[in-house]
Coordinates of C-alpha atoms and ligand atoms in Angstrom, one line a residue:
X554 CA 49.3 150.1 -88.7
X555 CA 47.7 148.0 -86.3
X556 CA 48.3 144.4 -86.2
X557 CA 46.7 141.7 -83.6
X558 CA 48.5 141.7 -80.5
X559 CA 49.6 144.9 -80.2
X560 CA 48.4 146.3 -77.0
X561 CA 51.2 148.8 -75.6
X562 CA 50.4 149.3 -72.1
X563 CA 51.8 153.0 -71.1
X564 CA 50.9 152.9 -67.4
X565 CA 47.4 152.8 -65.2
X566 CA 45.3 155.4 -63.6
X567 CA 44.1 154.4 -60.7
X568 CA 40.6 156.0 -59.7
X569 CA 39.6 155.6 -56.5
X570 CA 37.6 157.3 -53.4
X571 CA 33.6 156.8 -51.9
X572 CA 30.3 156.0 -52.9
X573 CA 27.7 157.1 -50.7
X574 CA 24.2 154.9 -50.6
X575 CA 22.1 158.2 -50.5
X576 CA 18.9 155.9 -50.5
X577 CA 18.6 152.2 -49.9
X578 CA 20.8 150.1 -51.4
X579 CA 19.6 146.7 -52.8
X580 CA 21.8 144.5 -55.2
X581 CA 20.9 141.1 -54.9
X582 CA 22.7 138.4 -53.6
X583 CA 22.3 134.6 -54.8
X584 CA 18.6 133.6 -55.4
X585 CA 19.3 130.5 -53.6
X586 CA 19.6 131.4 -50.5
X587 CA 17.0 129.9 -47.9
X588 CA 14.6 132.7 -46.6
X589 CA 15.5 133.4 -43.4
X590 CA 13.2 135.8 -40.5
X591 CA 10.5 136.4 -44.0
X592 CA 13.1 137.9 -46.1
X593 CA 12.1 137.5 -50.2
X594 CA 15.3 139.3 -51.1
X595 CA 18.8 139.7 -49.7
X596 CA 21.4 141.2 -50.7
X597 CA 24.8 140.2 -51.9
X598 CA 27.4 139.9 -49.1
X599 CA 30.9 138.5 -48.2
X600 CA 31.6 135.5 -46.8
X601 CA 31.5 137.0 -43.3
X602 CA 28.0 138.6 -44.2
X603 CA 29.0 142.1 -45.1
X604 CA 27.5 143.3 -47.9
X605 CA 29.8 145.0 -50.4
X606 CA 28.9 146.6 -54.0
X607 CA 30.3 143.8 -56.8
X608 CA 32.5 145.2 -59.3
X609 CA 30.6 143.4 -62.2
X610 CA 27.9 145.5 -61.2
X611 CA 29.1 148.9 -61.3
X612 CA 30.9 148.0 -64.6
X613 CA 27.7 146.7 -65.8
X614 CA 25.9 149.7 -65.0
X615 CA 28.3 151.9 -66.7
X616 CA 28.9 150.2 -69.9
X617 CA 25.2 150.1 -70.4
X618 CA 25.1 154.2 -69.6
X619 CA 27.8 154.6 -72.5
X620 CA 25.9 152.3 -74.7
X621 CA 22.8 154.3 -74.5
X622 CA 24.8 157.8 -74.7
X623 CA 26.3 156.5 -77.7
X624 CA 23.1 155.2 -79.1
X625 CA 21.8 158.5 -78.9
X626 CA 24.7 160.0 -80.8
X627 CA 25.0 157.3 -83.6
X628 CA 22.2 156.0 -85.3
X629 CA 24.2 153.3 -86.5
X630 CA 25.2 152.5 -83.1
X631 CA 23.7 148.7 -82.5
X632 CA 22.3 146.7 -79.7
X633 CA 22.3 143.6 -81.2
X634 CA 24.6 141.2 -79.4
X635 CA 22.6 137.9 -76.9
X636 CA 23.8 137.4 -73.8
X637 CA 22.1 135.7 -70.6
X638 CA 20.3 132.5 -70.6
X639 CA 17.7 131.4 -73.6
X640 CA 14.6 131.9 -70.9
X641 CA 16.2 135.9 -70.1
X642 CA 18.4 137.3 -73.0
X643 CA 19.9 140.3 -72.4
X644 CA 20.9 142.8 -75.6
X645 CA 23.9 144.7 -75.8
X646 CA 26.5 145.9 -77.8
X647 CA 29.5 144.5 -78.7
X648 CA 31.0 145.3 -82.2
X649 CA 31.0 142.4 -84.8
X650 CA 33.8 141.0 -86.2
X651 CA 34.6 141.8 -90.1
X652 CA 37.6 140.4 -90.8
X653 CA 40.7 139.5 -89.6
X654 CA 42.7 143.0 -90.5
X655 CA 39.9 145.1 -89.8
X656 CA 38.2 143.7 -86.1
X657 CA 40.9 145.2 -84.0
X658 CA 41.1 148.6 -86.0
X659 CA 37.1 148.3 -85.2
X660 CA 36.5 147.9 -82.1
X661 CA 39.7 150.1 -80.3
X662 CA 37.7 153.0 -82.6
X663 CA 34.4 152.0 -80.7
X664 CA 34.2 154.0 -77.4
X665 CA 32.2 151.0 -76.0
X666 CA 34.7 148.0 -76.7
X667 CA 37.8 149.2 -76.0
X668 CA 36.6 150.6 -72.5
X669 CA 34.6 148.0 -71.2
X670 CA 36.0 144.8 -73.4
X671 CA 34.1 143.1 -76.3
X672 CA 34.8 138.8 -76.6
X673 CA 31.9 138.7 -79.3
X674 CA 33.0 136.4 -82.4
X675 CA 36.6 135.2 -82.7
X676 CA 38.7 138.2 -81.3
X677 CA 38.2 139.2 -78.2
X678 CA 39.2 142.7 -76.5
X679 CA 40.0 142.6 -73.0
X680 CA 38.5 145.7 -71.3
X681 CA 40.7 148.6 -70.6
X682 CA 39.0 149.2 -67.3
X683 CA 39.1 147.3 -64.0
X684 CA 36.2 147.8 -62.1
X685 CA 36.7 146.8 -58.2
X686 CA 34.5 145.3 -55.4
X687 CA 33.6 148.4 -53.6
X688 CA 34.0 147.0 -49.5
X689 CA 32.5 148.8 -46.4
X690 CA 33.9 151.9 -45.3
X691 CA 35.8 151.6 -41.9
X692 CA 33.5 154.7 -40.3
X693 CA 30.4 152.8 -42.3
X694 CA 31.3 149.1 -40.8
X695 CA 32.2 150.9 -37.4
X696 CA 28.9 152.4 -37.4
X697 CA 26.8 149.6 -38.4
X698 CA 28.5 147.8 -36.0
X699 CA 27.2 149.7 -32.9
X700 CA 23.7 149.4 -34.7
X701 CA 23.9 145.8 -34.9
X702 CA 23.1 144.9 -38.3
X703 CA 24.8 145.9 -41.9
X704 CA 21.6 145.9 -43.1
X705 CA 17.6 147.1 -42.6
X706 CA 14.5 144.8 -43.7
X707 CA 11.6 146.9 -45.5
X708 CA 8.6 145.7 -46.8
X709 CA 7.1 146.2 -50.6
X710 CA 3.4 146.6 -51.2
X711 CA 2.5 145.4 -54.8
X712 CA -0.9 145.6 -55.4
X713 CA -2.3 143.0 -58.0
X714 CA -3.8 145.2 -60.7
X715 CA -6.7 142.6 -61.4
X716 CA -7.7 141.8 -57.9
X717 CA -6.1 144.6 -55.9
X718 CA -4.9 141.8 -53.3
X719 CA -1.7 142.5 -51.5
X720 CA 1.2 141.0 -52.2
X721 CA 3.9 141.8 -49.5
X722 CA 7.5 141.6 -50.0
X723 CA 10.4 141.7 -47.8
X724 CA 13.5 143.3 -49.2
X725 CA 16.3 143.7 -47.3
X726 CA 19.1 146.9 -48.5
X727 CA 21.8 148.6 -47.3
X728 CA 20.7 151.5 -45.1
X729 CA 21.2 154.9 -46.3
X730 CA 24.4 157.0 -45.8
X731 CA 26.4 154.3 -45.7
X732 CA 29.4 154.2 -47.3
X733 CA 31.7 151.8 -49.7
X734 CA 35.5 152.5 -51.1
X735 CA 35.9 151.9 -54.6
X736 CA 38.6 151.6 -57.2
X737 CA 38.8 151.2 -61.0
X738 CA 42.0 150.6 -62.7
X739 CA 42.5 152.1 -66.5
X740 CA 44.8 150.4 -68.5
X741 CA 46.8 153.8 -70.5
X742 CA 47.1 151.6 -74.2
X743 CA 46.8 154.8 -76.1
X744 CA 47.3 157.9 -75.0
X745 CA 45.2 159.8 -77.8
X746 CA 42.1 157.8 -76.3
X747 CA 42.5 158.5 -72.8
X748 CA 40.8 161.8 -72.9
X749 CA 37.9 160.3 -74.8
X750 CA 38.0 157.5 -72.4
X751 CA 37.7 159.4 -69.4
X752 CA 35.7 161.8 -70.8
X753 CA 33.1 159.0 -71.0
X754 CA 34.1 157.5 -67.7
X755 CA 32.9 161.1 -66.2
X756 CA 29.9 161.2 -67.7
X757 CA 28.8 157.7 -67.0
X758 CA 29.2 158.3 -63.4
X759 CA 27.2 161.4 -63.6
X760 CA 24.9 159.6 -65.3
X761 CA 24.7 156.7 -62.5
X762 CA 24.5 159.5 -59.5
X763 CA 20.9 160.8 -61.7
X764 CA 19.9 157.1 -62.1
X765 CA 20.4 154.1 -59.7
X766 CA 22.2 150.7 -58.9
X767 CA 20.7 147.4 -58.0
X768 CA 17.0 146.8 -57.5
X769 CA 14.0 148.5 -57.3
X770 CA 15.8 152.2 -58.4
X771 CA 12.2 153.5 -59.8
X772 CA 10.7 153.0 -56.1
X773 CA 13.4 155.2 -54.8
X774 CA 16.2 152.7 -54.0
X775 CA 20.2 152.6 -55.9
X776 CA 20.7 156.5 -55.7
X777 CA 24.6 156.7 -54.9
X778 CA 27.0 159.6 -55.2
X779 CA 30.9 159.5 -55.8
X780 CA 33.2 161.4 -53.2
X781 CA 36.4 162.2 -53.1
X782 CA 38.0 160.5 -56.3
X783 CA 41.5 160.6 -56.4
X784 CA 44.0 159.4 -59.3
X785 CA 47.2 158.0 -59.1
X786 CA 48.7 158.1 -62.2
X787 CA 51.2 155.5 -62.9
X788 CA 54.0 155.5 -65.8
X789 CA 55.1 152.1 -66.6
X790 CA 58.7 152.6 -65.9
X791 CA 57.0 153.9 -62.2
X792 CA 56.6 149.7 -62.2
X793 CA 60.5 149.1 -62.8
X794 CA 61.9 152.2 -61.0
X795 CA 59.7 153.3 -58.0
X796 CA 61.2 157.3 -58.6
X797 CA 58.8 160.0 -58.0
X798 CA 58.6 161.2 -61.2
X799 CA 56.9 158.4 -63.1
X800 CA 53.3 158.5 -60.4
X801 CA 51.5 161.6 -60.2
X802 CA 48.1 162.5 -58.2
X803 CA 45.7 164.2 -59.6
X804 CA 42.7 165.3 -56.5
X805 CA 39.4 165.1 -59.0
X806 CA 36.6 165.2 -56.0
X807 CA 33.4 164.8 -57.8
X808 CA 33.1 162.7 -61.6
X809 CA 32.5 166.1 -62.6
X810 CA 36.1 167.5 -62.4
X811 CA 37.3 164.6 -64.1
X812 CA 37.1 166.4 -67.6
X813 CA 39.1 169.4 -66.4
X814 CA 41.5 167.5 -64.7
X815 CA 42.4 164.9 -68.1
X816 CA 44.7 167.1 -70.1
X817 CA 47.3 167.6 -67.0
X818 CA 47.4 163.6 -66.9
X819 CA 47.2 163.3 -70.6
X820 CA 50.0 166.1 -70.7
X821 CA 52.3 163.5 -67.8
X822 CA 52.3 160.7 -70.0
X823 CA 53.9 162.7 -72.6
X824 CA 51.1 163.5 -75.2
Ligands
ZN2386 ZN1 31.7 148.5 -80.2

């Protein structure tokens, strides 16, 4: 029986790899930034001015994809949790608490809530998946440094449909072919769920490649590809002993290969 605070940790999967911006990428920075050089919309950058992909943007997009996949599979799947601001509400899925006895069981059966977390109502479940910020790959950094700018500015014309007046906006973006390093950490709390969670992550990453990330996706921005993924599986014993038998590296490459290799990982964890 599952009781409250029962969240064993059998180990961790560390997924690393590259995200390539196939088209220009615009992940917006803080709105309050001053307009400089006529730019209307800036990309998010670190304190020294180098663009990065926030883990929250990537995680939010993956969650959204998985929620929509679940909704297609299950008509009872609800999108009824309101977050965001009153003026700009955002609806997403979070399992509702039934009662104290059942809450964890229900949420841990839900592939969205157990992978991405739940903070609705009284009982939280922390996300099993940690998505770190993705920083520029060294080669991309050096290349852009030689060019003299980490970003480019593109004019986007929108027409007022009533008056036909053009309304040019200047949008900063990370140029195509820029590569970032990503890292995600998956906490293994149940070796039985491992396969389904990894299959869902594999699907979400593949959908994301055919969708996009950041702003202006419908106008061609934000197409990315995931490359050279590697999974480092660490049993919990590794953190105590540092012995090789408790760690295993699995080359994945493209996210679509994750489904084929997950059984190997599951066997390593003895399930
Ligand atoms: Zn849920």
